[in-house]
Coordinates of C-alpha atoms in Angstrom, one line a residue:
Chain A
X26 CA 20.0 -37.9 36.5
X27 CA 18.0 -34.7 36.6
X28 CA 20.6 -32.9 34.6
X29 CA 20.5 -35.6 32.0
X30 CA 16.8 -35.4 31.8
X31 CA 16.8 -31.7 31.2
X32 CA 19.7 -32.0 28.7
X33 CA 18.0 -34.8 26.9
X34 CA 14.7 -32.8 26.6
X35 CA 16.6 -29.9 25.2
X36 CA 18.4 -32.0 22.6
X37 CA 15.1 -33.6 21.7
X38 CA 13.5 -30.2 21.3
X39 CA 16.3 -29.0 19.1
X40 CA 16.1 -32.1 16.9
X41 CA 12.3 -31.8 16.5
X42 CA 12.5 -28.1 15.8
X43 CA 15.2 -28.6 13.2
X44 CA 13.3 -31.4 11.5
X45 CA 10.1 -29.3 11.4
X46 CA 11.4 -25.8 10.7
X47 CA 15.0 -25.9 9.4
X48 CA 14.9 -29.0 7.2
X49 CA 12.2 -27.6 4.8
X50 CA 14.2 -24.4 4.4
X51 CA 17.5 -26.2 3.8
X52 CA 15.7 -28.4 1.3
X53 CA 14.4 -25.4 -0.5
X54 CA 17.8 -23.8 -0.7
X55 CA 19.5 -27.0 -1.9
X56 CA 16.8 -27.6 -4.6
X57 CA 17.1 -24.0 -5.7
X58 CA 20.8 -24.5 -6.7
X59 CA 20.4 -27.9 -8.4
X60 CA 20.0 -28.5 -12.1
X61 CA 16.6 -29.3 -13.5
X62 CA 16.9 -33.1 -13.7
X63 CA 18.2 -33.5 -10.2
X64 CA 15.7 -31.1 -8.8
X65 CA 12.8 -33.0 -10.4
X66 CA 13.6 -36.0 -8.3
X67 CA 12.8 -34.0 -5.1
X68 CA 15.1 -36.2 -3.1
X69 CA 17.7 -35.6 -0.4
X70 CA 20.9 -35.3 -2.3
X71 CA 23.8 -32.9 -2.5
X72 CA 23.7 -30.8 -5.7
X73 CA 25.8 -32.5 -8.4
X74 CA 26.8 -29.1 -9.5
X75 CA 25.8 -25.7 -8.3
X76 CA 23.7 -23.9 -10.9
X77 CA 23.1 -20.9 -8.6
X78 CA 24.0 -18.3 -11.2
X79 CA 22.2 -20.1 -14.1
X80 CA 19.0 -20.6 -12.1
X81 CA 19.1 -17.1 -10.8
X82 CA 19.5 -15.8 -14.4
X83 CA 16.6 -17.9 -15.7
X84 CA 14.2 -16.9 -12.9
X85 CA 15.1 -13.2 -13.2
X86 CA 14.8 -13.1 -17.0
X87 CA 11.6 -15.1 -17.2
X88 CA 8.8 -13.3 -19.0
X89 CA 10.9 -10.3 -20.1
X90 CA 12.4 -9.6 -16.7
X91 CA 9.0 -9.5 -15.0
X92 CA 10.5 -10.3 -11.6
X93 CA 12.7 -7.2 -11.8
X94 CA 9.6 -5.0 -12.6
X95 CA 7.8 -6.8 -9.7
X96 CA 10.7 -6.1 -7.3
X97 CA 10.6 -2.4 -8.3
X98 CA 6.8 -2.3 -7.8
X99 CA 7.0 -4.0 -4.4
X100 CA 9.8 -1.8 -3.2
X101 CA 7.9 1.4 -4.2
X102 CA 4.7 0.1 -2.6
X103 CA 6.4 -0.9 0.6
X104 CA 8.5 2.2 1.1
X105 CA 5.8 4.6 0.2
X106 CA 3.0 3.0 2.1
X107 CA 5.1 2.4 5.2
X108 CA 6.5 6.0 5.2
X109 CA 3.0 7.5 5.0
X110 CA 1.7 5.1 7.6
X111 CA 4.4 5.9 10.1
X112 CA 3.9 9.7 9.9
X113 CA 0.1 9.7 9.8
X114 CA -0.4 7.0 12.4
X115 CA 2.1 8.7 14.8
X116 CA 0.2 12.0 14.4
X117 CA -3.1 10.3 15.2
X118 CA -1.7 8.4 18.1
X119 CA -0.1 11.4 19.6
X120 CA -3.2 13.6 19.6
X121 CA -5.4 10.7 20.7
X122 CA -3.2 9.9 23.6
X123 CA -2.6 13.5 24.7
X124 CA -5.8 15.3 24.2
X125 CA -8.9 14.0 25.9
X126 CA -12.0 14.9 24.0
X127 CA -15.3 13.6 22.9
X128 CA -13.7 12.3 19.7
X129 CA -11.6 9.7 21.6
X130 CA -14.4 7.2 22.0
X131 CA -15.2 7.4 18.3
X132 CA -11.5 7.1 17.3
X133 CA -11.0 4.1 19.5
X134 CA -14.1 2.4 18.1
X135 CA -12.9 3.0 14.5
X136 CA -9.4 1.7 15.4
X137 CA -10.9 -1.5 16.8
X138 CA -13.2 -1.8 13.7
X139 CA -10.2 -1.6 11.5
X140 CA -8.6 -4.5 13.2
X141 CA -11.7 -6.7 13.1
X142 CA -13.8 -5.9 10.0
X143 CA -12.7 -7.6 6.8
X144 CA -12.3 -5.0 4.1
X145 CA -15.1 -4.9 1.5
X146 CA -13.1 -5.6 -1.6
X147 CA -15.4 -4.9 -4.5
X148 CA -16.9 -1.7 -3.1
X149 CA -13.3 -0.5 -2.5
X150 CA -12.6 -1.1 -6.2
X151 CA -15.7 0.9 -6.9
X152 CA -14.4 3.8 -4.8
X153 CA -11.0 3.6 -6.4
X154 CA -12.5 3.6 -9.8
X155 CA -14.5 6.8 -9.0
X156 CA -11.3 8.4 -7.8
X157 CA -9.4 7.3 -10.9
X158 CA -7.0 5.3 -8.7
X159 CA -7.9 1.7 -9.6
X160 CA -5.0 -0.2 -11.1
X161 CA -2.6 2.5 -10.1
X162 CA 0.3 2.4 -7.7
X163 CA -1.0 5.5 -5.6
X164 CA -4.3 3.7 -5.3
X165 CA -2.7 0.5 -3.9
X166 CA -0.5 2.5 -1.6
X167 CA -3.5 4.4 -0.1
X168 CA -5.3 1.0 0.3
X169 CA -2.4 -0.4 2.2
X170 CA -2.3 2.7 4.4
X171 CA -6.0 2.5 5.1
X172 CA -5.9 -1.2 6.1
X173 CA -2.7 -0.9 8.2
X174 CA -3.6 2.3 10.0
X175 CA -5.4 0.7 13.0
X176 CA -2.5 -1.6 13.9
X177 CA 0.1 1.2 13.7
X178 CA -1.9 3.7 15.7
X179 CA -2.3 1.1 18.5
X180 CA 1.4 0.4 18.7
X181 CA 2.3 4.1 18.6
X182 CA -0.3 4.9 21.3
X183 CA 1.0 2.4 23.7
X184 CA 4.5 3.9 23.4
X185 CA 3.5 7.5 23.5
X186 CA 1.8 6.9 26.9
X187 CA 5.3 6.4 28.3
X188 CA 6.6 9.8 27.1
X189 CA 6.3 12.4 29.9
X190 CA 3.9 15.3 29.2
X191 CA 6.2 17.8 30.7
X192 CA 8.3 17.5 27.6
X193 CA 5.4 18.9 25.5
X194 CA 4.8 21.7 27.9
X195 CA 8.4 22.7 28.0
X196 CA 8.5 22.8 24.2
X197 CA 5.3 24.9 24.1
X198 CA 6.7 27.4 26.6
X199 CA 9.8 27.6 24.3
X200 CA 7.4 28.7 21.6
X201 CA 6.9 25.6 19.6
X202 CA 3.7 25.4 17.5
X203 CA 2.0 22.0 17.2
X204 CA 3.8 21.1 13.9
X205 CA 7.3 21.9 15.2
X206 CA 6.5 20.3 18.6
X207 CA 5.5 17.1 16.9
X208 CA 8.1 16.8 14.2
X209 CA 11.1 18.3 16.1
X210 CA 10.5 17.0 19.6
X211 CA 8.1 14.1 19.7
X212 CA 8.8 12.3 16.4
X213 CA 12.6 11.8 17.2
X214 CA 11.6 10.4 20.6
X215 CA 9.5 7.7 18.9
X216 CA 12.6 6.3 17.1
X217 CA 12.5 2.8 18.6
X218 CA 8.8 2.3 18.1
X219 CA 9.1 3.7 14.6
X220 CA 11.7 1.1 13.8
X221 CA 9.3 -1.6 15.0
X222 CA 6.4 -0.3 13.0
X223 CA 8.6 0.0 9.9
X224 CA 9.9 -3.5 10.2
X225 CA 6.6 -5.1 11.0
X226 CA 4.6 -3.2 8.4
X227 CA 7.2 -3.6 5.6
X228 CA 7.2 -7.3 6.1
X229 CA 3.3 -7.3 6.0
X230 CA 3.1 -5.1 2.9
X231 CA 5.9 -6.8 1.1
X232 CA 4.3 -10.2 1.7
X233 CA 0.7 -9.0 0.9
X234 CA -1.0 -10.9 -1.8
X235 CA -4.7 -10.2 -1.5
X236 CA -4.7 -6.4 -2.0
X237 CA -2.4 -6.3 -5.0
X238 CA -4.5 -9.2 -6.5
X239 CA -7.7 -7.1 -6.2
X240 CA -6.5 -3.6 -6.6
X241 CA -3.5 -3.8 -8.9
X242 CA -4.3 -6.3 -11.6
X243 CA -2.4 -6.5 -14.9
X244 CA 0.9 -8.1 -15.9
X245 CA 2.8 -4.8 -15.9
X246 CA 1.6 -4.1 -12.4
X247 CA 2.6 -7.3 -10.7
X248 CA 4.2 -7.3 -7.3
X249 CA 6.6 -10.0 -6.2
X250 CA 3.9 -12.1 -4.5
X251 CA 1.7 -12.0 -7.5
X252 CA 4.6 -12.9 -9.7
X253 CA 5.5 -15.8 -7.5
X254 CA 1.9 -17.1 -7.7
X255 CA 1.9 -16.7 -11.5
X256 CA 5.3 -18.4 -11.9
X257 CA 4.0 -21.4 -10.0
X258 CA 2.2 -22.7 -13.1
X259 CA 5.1 -21.8 -15.4
X260 CA 7.8 -23.5 -13.4
X261 CA 5.7 -26.4 -12.2
X262 CA 8.1 -29.0 -13.7
X263 CA 11.2 -27.1 -12.8
X264 CA 11.4 -27.2 -9.0
X265 CA 14.8 -25.6 -9.0
X266 CA 13.5 -22.5 -10.6
X267 CA 10.3 -22.5 -8.5
X268 CA 12.3 -22.7 -5.3
X269 CA 14.9 -20.2 -6.5
X270 CA 12.0 -17.8 -7.1
X271 CA 10.6 -18.4 -3.6
X272 CA 14.1 -17.9 -2.2
X273 CA 14.6 -14.5 -4.0
X274 CA 11.3 -13.2 -2.8
X275 CA 12.1 -14.3 0.8
X276 CA 15.4 -12.5 0.9
X277 CA 14.1 -9.0 1.9
X278 CA 12.1 -10.2 4.9
X279 CA 15.0 -12.4 5.8
X280 CA 17.4 -9.5 5.8
X281 CA 14.9 -7.5 7.9
X282 CA 14.8 -10.4 10.3
X283 CA 18.5 -10.7 10.7
X284 CA 18.9 -7.1 11.5
X285 CA 15.9 -6.4 13.6
X286 CA 15.1 -9.8 15.2
X287 CA 14.6 -8.4 18.7
X288 CA 12.6 -5.4 17.6
X289 CA 10.2 -7.4 15.4
X290 CA 9.4 -9.8 18.3
X291 CA 9.0 -6.9 20.7
X292 CA 6.7 -5.0 18.3
X293 CA 4.6 -8.1 17.5
X294 CA 3.9 -8.7 21.2
X295 CA 3.5 -5.1 22.1
X296 CA 0.9 -4.6 19.4
X297 CA -0.8 -7.9 20.1
X298 CA -0.9 -8.1 23.9
X299 CA -1.8 -4.5 24.6
X300 CA -4.6 -4.6 22.0
Chain B
X172 CA -5.9 8.8 32.8
X173 CA -6.1 11.2 35.7
X174 CA -3.4 13.3 34.1
X175 CA -5.5 13.5 30.9
X176 CA -8.5 14.7 32.7
X177 CA -7.0 17.4 34.8
X178 CA -4.6 18.8 32.2
X179 CA -7.0 21.0 30.1
X180 CA -8.3 22.8 33.1
X181 CA -5.2 24.7 34.1
X182 CA -4.4 25.6 30.5
X183 CA -7.9 27.1 30.1
X184 CA -7.4 29.1 33.2
X185 CA -4.0 30.2 32.1
X186 CA -5.4 31.3 28.8
X187 CA -8.0 33.5 30.5
X188 CA -5.3 35.0 32.6
X189 CA -3.2 35.6 29.5
X190 CA -6.1 37.3 27.8
X191 CA -6.5 39.8 30.5
X192 CA -2.9 40.5 31.1
X193 CA -1.0 40.4 27.9
X194 CA -2.6 41.2 24.6
X195 CA 0.4 39.7 22.7
X196 CA -0.4 36.3 24.1
X197 CA -3.8 36.3 22.5
X198 CA -2.7 35.7 19.0
X199 CA -0.4 32.9 20.0
X200 CA -3.1 31.3 22.2
X201 CA -5.6 31.5 19.4
X202 CA -3.8 28.7 17.6
X203 CA -5.3 26.5 20.3
X204 CA -4.2 23.3 21.9
X205 CA -0.7 22.0 21.1
X206 CA -2.6 18.8 20.1
X207 CA -4.7 20.0 17.2
X208 CA -7.5 18.0 15.7
X209 CA -6.3 18.5 12.2
X210 CA -3.6 15.9 13.0
X211 CA -6.4 13.4 12.6
X212 CA -7.4 14.7 9.2
X213 CA -5.1 13.0 6.7
X214 CA -5.3 9.6 8.3
X215 CA -9.1 10.0 8.8
X216 CA -9.6 11.0 5.2
X217 CA -7.8 8.0 3.8
X218 CA -9.4 5.6 6.3
X219 CA -12.9 7.0 5.7
X220 CA -12.7 7.0 1.9
X221 CA -11.0 3.6 1.5
X222 CA -12.3 1.6 4.5
X223 CA -15.5 3.1 6.0
X224 CA -17.2 4.1 2.8
X225 CA -16.7 0.7 1.1
X226 CA -17.8 -1.1 4.3
X227 CA -21.1 0.9 4.4
X228 CA -21.5 0.7 0.7
X229 CA -21.2 -3.1 0.8
X230 CA -24.4 -3.4 2.8
X231 CA -26.2 -1.7 -0.1
X232 CA -24.4 -3.4 -3.0
X233 CA -24.9 -6.8 -1.4
X234 CA -28.6 -6.4 -2.1
X235 CA -28.1 -5.6 -5.8
X236 CA -27.1 -7.2 -9.1
X237 CA -24.1 -5.1 -9.8
X238 CA -21.8 -4.3 -12.6
X239 CA -19.6 -1.7 -11.0
X240 CA -21.3 0.9 -13.2
X241 CA -24.9 0.2 -12.4
X242 CA -26.7 -1.7 -9.7
X243 CA -30.2 -3.2 -9.8
X244 CA -31.8 -3.7 -6.4
X245 CA -32.8 -7.4 -6.0
X246 CA -33.4 -7.6 -2.2
X247 CA -31.9 -10.6 -0.5
X248 CA -31.4 -12.6 -3.6
X249 CA -27.7 -12.8 -3.3
X250 CA -27.9 -14.0 0.3
X251 CA -30.5 -16.7 -0.7
X252 CA -28.2 -17.8 -3.4
X253 CA -25.2 -17.8 -1.1
X254 CA -26.8 -20.1 1.4
X255 CA -28.5 -22.4 -1.0
X256 CA -25.8 -23.0 -3.5
X257 CA -23.8 -26.0 -2.2
X258 CA -20.6 -24.7 -3.7
X259 CA -21.0 -21.4 -1.8
X260 CA -22.2 -22.8 1.5
X261 CA -19.4 -25.3 1.8
X262 CA -17.2 -22.3 2.0
X263 CA -19.1 -21.1 5.1
X264 CA -18.7 -24.4 6.9
X265 CA -15.0 -24.7 5.9
X266 CA -14.3 -21.2 7.1
X267 CA -15.5 -22.1 10.6
X268 CA -13.7 -25.4 10.7
X269 CA -10.5 -23.9 9.5
X270 CA -10.6 -21.0 11.9
X271 CA -11.4 -23.1 15.0
X272 CA -8.9 -25.8 14.0
X273 CA -6.0 -23.4 13.4
X274 CA -6.6 -21.2 16.4
X275 CA -7.1 -24.2 18.7
X276 CA -3.8 -25.8 17.6
X277 CA -2.0 -22.4 17.9
X278 CA -3.3 -22.0 21.5
X279 CA -2.2 -25.5 22.5
X280 CA 1.1 -25.6 20.7
X281 CA 1.9 -21.9 21.4
X282 CA 1.3 -22.5 25.2
X283 CA 3.4 -25.6 25.1
X284 CA 6.3 -24.0 23.3
X285 CA 5.9 -20.9 25.4
X286 CA 6.4 -22.9 28.6
X287 CA 9.2 -24.8 27.1
X288 CA 11.0 -21.7 25.8
X289 CA 10.8 -19.9 29.1
X290 CA 12.2 -22.8 31.1
X291 CA 15.9 -23.2 31.5
X292 CA 16.9 -25.2 28.6
X293 CA 19.7 -25.4 26.1
X294 CA 19.6 -23.6 22.7
X295 CA 16.7 -21.5 23.8
X296 CA 17.7 -18.6 21.6
X297 CA 18.1 -20.9 18.6
X298 CA 14.7 -22.5 19.2
X299 CA 12.9 -19.1 19.5
X300 CA 14.5 -17.8 16.3
X301 CA 13.7 -21.0 14.4
X302 CA 10.1 -21.1 15.5
X303 CA 9.5 -17.5 14.7
X304 CA 11.1 -17.3 11.3
X305 CA 8.2 -18.8 9.3
X306 CA 6.0 -15.9 10.5
X307 CA 8.0 -13.6 8.2
X308 CA 7.7 -15.8 5.1
X309 CA 5.0 -14.9 2.7
X310 CA 1.9 -17.1 2.6
X311 CA 2.3 -17.6 -1.1
X312 CA 5.9 -18.8 -0.8
X313 CA 5.0 -21.1 2.1
X314 CA 2.0 -22.4 0.2
X315 CA 3.9 -23.2 -3.0
X316 CA 6.7 -24.8 -1.0
X317 CA 4.4 -27.0 0.9
X318 CA 2.3 -28.0 -2.1
X319 CA 5.6 -29.4 -3.5
X320 CA 6.3 -31.2 -0.2
X321 CA 2.8 -32.6 0.0
X322 CA 3.0 -34.2 -3.4
X323 CA 1.6 -37.7 -2.9
X324 CA 4.4 -39.6 -4.6
X325 CA 7.5 -37.5 -4.6
X326 CA 6.9 -35.1 -1.8
X327 CA 9.2 -35.4 1.2
X328 CA 6.4 -35.6 3.7
X329 CA 5.1 -38.9 2.2
X330 CA 8.7 -40.1 1.6
X331 CA 9.5 -39.7 5.3
X332 CA 6.2 -41.3 6.3
X333 CA 6.9 -44.3 4.0
X334 CA 10.2 -44.9 5.9
X335 CA 8.2 -45.6 9.0
X336 CA 5.7 -47.7 7.0
X337 CA 2.8 -45.3 6.7
X338 CA 1.2 -44.7 3.4
X339 CA 0.5 -41.0 3.5
X340 CA -2.6 -39.6 2.0
X341 CA -2.5 -37.4 -1.1
X342 CA -2.7 -34.3 1.1
X343 CA -4.0 -31.7 -1.3
X344 CA -5.8 -33.8 -3.9
X345 CA -7.9 -35.8 -1.4
X346 CA -11.1 -33.8 -0.6
X347 CA -11.1 -35.2 3.0
X348 CA -7.6 -34.0 3.6
X349 CA -7.2 -30.8 1.6
X350 CA -8.6 -28.3 4.2
X351 CA -6.8 -30.1 7.0
X352 CA -3.5 -30.0 5.2
X353 CA -3.7 -26.3 4.6
X354 CA -4.7 -25.8 8.3
X355 CA -1.5 -27.7 9.3
X356 CA 0.6 -25.5 7.1
X357 CA -1.1 -22.4 8.5
X358 CA -0.2 -23.6 12.0
X359 CA 3.4 -24.3 10.9
X360 CA 3.6 -20.8 9.7
X361 CA 1.8 -19.0 12.5
X362 CA 2.7 -20.9 15.7
X363 CA 5.8 -18.8 16.1
X364 CA 3.7 -15.7 16.7
X365 CA 1.5 -17.5 19.2
X366 CA 4.6 -18.7 21.0
X367 CA 6.1 -15.2 21.2
X368 CA 2.9 -13.9 22.7
X369 CA 2.8 -16.7 25.2
X370 CA 6.5 -16.1 26.1
X371 CA 5.6 -12.4 26.8
X372 CA 2.7 -13.5 28.9
X373 CA 4.5 -16.2 30.9
X374 CA 7.5 -14.0 31.6
X375 CA 5.3 -11.4 33.2
X376 CA 4.0 -14.0 35.8
X377 CA 5.7 -13.2 39.1
X378 CA 8.2 -15.9 40.2
X379 CA 6.9 -15.7 43.8
X380 CA 3.8 -17.7 42.8
X381 CA 5.9 -20.6 41.7
X382 CA 8.1 -20.4 44.7
X383 CA 5.2 -20.4 47.1
X384 CA 3.6 -23.4 45.3
X385 CA 6.9 -25.3 45.4
X386 CA 7.2 -24.7 49.1
X387 CA 3.7 -26.1 49.5
X388 CA 4.8 -29.2 47.6
X389 CA 3.1 -28.7 44.3
X390 CA 4.4 -30.7 41.3
X391 CA 5.5 -28.9 38.1
X392 CA 2.3 -30.3 36.4
X393 CA 0.2 -28.8 39.1
X394 CA 2.0 -25.5 38.8
X395 CA 1.3 -25.5 35.1
X396 CA -2.4 -26.1 35.5
X397 CA -3.0 -23.9 38.5
X398 CA -0.6 -21.0 37.9
X399 CA 0.6 -20.8 34.4
X400 CA -2.7 -21.4 32.6
X401 CA -4.9 -19.1 34.6
X402 CA -2.3 -16.3 34.8
X403 CA -1.4 -16.5 31.1
X404 CA -5.0 -15.8 30.3
X405 CA -4.4 -12.4 28.6
X406 CA -2.0 -14.1 26.3
X407 CA -4.5 -16.9 25.6
X408 CA -7.2 -14.3 24.9
X409 CA -4.9 -12.5 22.5
X410 CA -3.8 -15.7 20.6
X411 CA -7.4 -16.9 20.3
X412 CA -8.7 -13.5 19.0
X413 CA -5.8 -12.9 16.6
X414 CA -5.8 -16.4 15.2
X415 CA -9.6 -16.5 14.9
X416 CA -9.7 -13.3 13.0
X417 CA -6.8 -14.4 10.8
X418 CA -8.4 -17.9 10.3
X419 CA -11.8 -16.5 9.3
X420 CA -10.3 -14.1 6.8
X421 CA -7.7 -16.6 5.5
X422 CA -7.2 -16.4 1.8
X423 CA -3.5 -16.4 0.6
X424 CA -2.4 -19.8 1.8
X425 CA -5.6 -21.5 0.6
X426 CA -5.4 -19.8 -2.8
X427 CA -1.7 -20.7 -3.2
X428 CA -2.2 -24.4 -2.3
X429 CA -5.5 -25.5 -3.8
X430 CA -7.4 -22.5 -5.1
X431 CA -10.4 -23.9 -3.1
X432 CA -10.2 -27.4 -4.7
X433 CA -10.5 -30.2 -5.2
X434 CA -14.1 -29.4 -6.1
X435 CA -15.1 -27.0 -3.3
X436 CA -13.4 -29.1 -0.6
X437 CA -11.1 -26.3 0.6
X438 CA -13.1 -23.3 -0.4
X439 CA -13.6 -20.7 2.3
X440 CA -15.6 -17.5 2.2
X441 CA -12.6 -15.4 1.2
X442 CA -11.9 -17.6 -1.8
X443 CA -15.6 -17.7 -2.7
X444 CA -15.6 -13.9 -2.6
X445 CA -12.6 -13.8 -5.0
X446 CA -14.1 -16.4 -7.3
X447 CA -17.4 -14.5 -7.6
X448 CA -15.5 -11.3 -8.2
X449 CA -13.4 -12.9 -10.9
X450 CA -16.6 -14.3 -12.5
X451 CA -18.1 -10.8 -12.6
X452 CA -20.8 -11.4 -9.9
X453 CA -19.9 -8.3 -7.9
X454 CA -23.2 -8.2 -5.9
X455 CA -22.8 -11.9 -4.9
X456 CA -19.1 -11.3 -4.1
X457 CA -20.0 -8.4 -1.9
X458 CA -22.8 -10.4 -0.2
X459 CA -20.0 -12.9 0.7
X460 CA -18.1 -10.0 2.3
X461 CA -21.2 -9.0 4.4
X462 CA -21.6 -12.7 5.5
X463 CA -17.9 -12.7 6.5
X464 CA -18.3 -9.5 8.3
X465 CA -21.4 -10.8 10.2
X466 CA -19.6 -14.1 11.1
X467 CA -16.5 -12.4 12.4
X468 CA -18.4 -9.9 14.4
X469 CA -20.8 -12.6 15.8
X470 CA -17.9 -14.8 16.9
X471 CA -15.1 -12.4 17.8
X472 CA -17.1 -9.7 19.7
X473 CA -18.9 -11.9 22.2
X474 CA -15.7 -14.1 22.6
X475 CA -13.5 -11.1 23.4
X476 CA -16.0 -9.7 25.9
X477 CA -16.2 -13.1 27.5
X478 CA -12.4 -13.6 27.6
X479 CA -11.8 -10.1 29.0
X480 CA -14.6 -10.4 31.7
X481 CA -13.0 -13.6 33.1
X482 CA -9.8 -11.8 33.3
X483 CA -11.3 -9.0 35.4
X484 CA -13.0 -11.4 37.8
X485 CA -9.7 -12.7 38.9

């Protein structure tokens, strides 16, 4: 009886979770491969014929292959900003964790501020314009770096605390300068946490909508999230194309998830709970 | 921490010895600590220029009529307008409702799922993955997807409701429902993260407490109220703070689903900021930013101090 109760509860949980979380996604995938008329009904039916290739082609070629340009922009943005973030945040976290000085209090305060304070958007545009970086990719990359810095430093710092100091001392005695010590000895040791930061931040930057909307306007500049938003009105009567578009934009995070499932969850909780 | 405090002393002493003994060591030692301050520099430069400077500048520009190129000082005019204009102050109220509603639901559901998914049950791995997956989707994608699902006639939500005989509301077009509907979607998307944090918190509770309670004859419900809830407090604090900050800043989902409509029914401060920016009222938009800043600080700071103090008392 007890076993039945537990088993029944489990089955119920699986059914509810499936209904709430799997069904919407399956529905989206099915709609994405239907033809326009069938998709317009928004009903639960098996696709009469699979228009996967055709829908894909239409979505990609819409507005002079804007989605392709957007994917290139998003990829450049994500790769560049995450690469810069990883190196700079690790450097800060390492010195902050190892060297005790009067700067620590200030640094900790600034890190906390970065997590809490909402960025002041229009003044940021004003600064970017003065620097000649408004509406440019480098400008947007630097913005993502500035806004993501606090979170990354926090995760790195928690991990660096677990690396024994003796290692640094041994390297120094062997004649390592700070730069070599950091990049040759410490950086490779951070590998697992680097993967976490890369995955979590790439998903965050790739999915970011607000910053590109403010700091990277213009049709030629669109990132995938902006494109998705703009396509919403264009495809409003063609649910198959709209859902195909969402599906395409979802693929990169999905792939990340499949490969790094465990690490993402570990990183999310590490950053969150220790903060 | 003790290691940190004592470490510099011997090295300083060693340096002094090195100076007196071996002149060759001096040049090497002059490079200073192996943890140089200039490692802060690149990060600090970017952070200062693109985060701190705009934040400080926003306090000044919120008091001006501003066209990016020149700013006329008008005192608190923007703030007066912000609080008097019904369209703008709805945003203020909605922001608070939205943040409290979403973080409340995330705490309750996250705690529930967390307990469920740490108990011995079938398909635990499957449930964890399924629950977490929406966290990775983009708000825009989720928003568009659900605005199709929430279509009053054709959407699958109302179709399912009509099977059981309920006439569903027009989720996003009805001013009474619009903000709530978006909050539900926000919870759908974000509850996975809350659950994961709770799982981490619950797993770290020592099993001995439960065993001792069971020996004393405590029921599972009692164990939950008297052991799990108090000892998962750090997780609760984290979930509340994270989802409050997220909820107060929320923009993407709302913009993708209703753009603040119908009317101003689902406008929040972040969407008001964007609308004023788009309309060219940069001073007013920045005033919105300052209001958001004050609200977040006023709510999150005391709350986190309170939550952390309770934790220490135990």
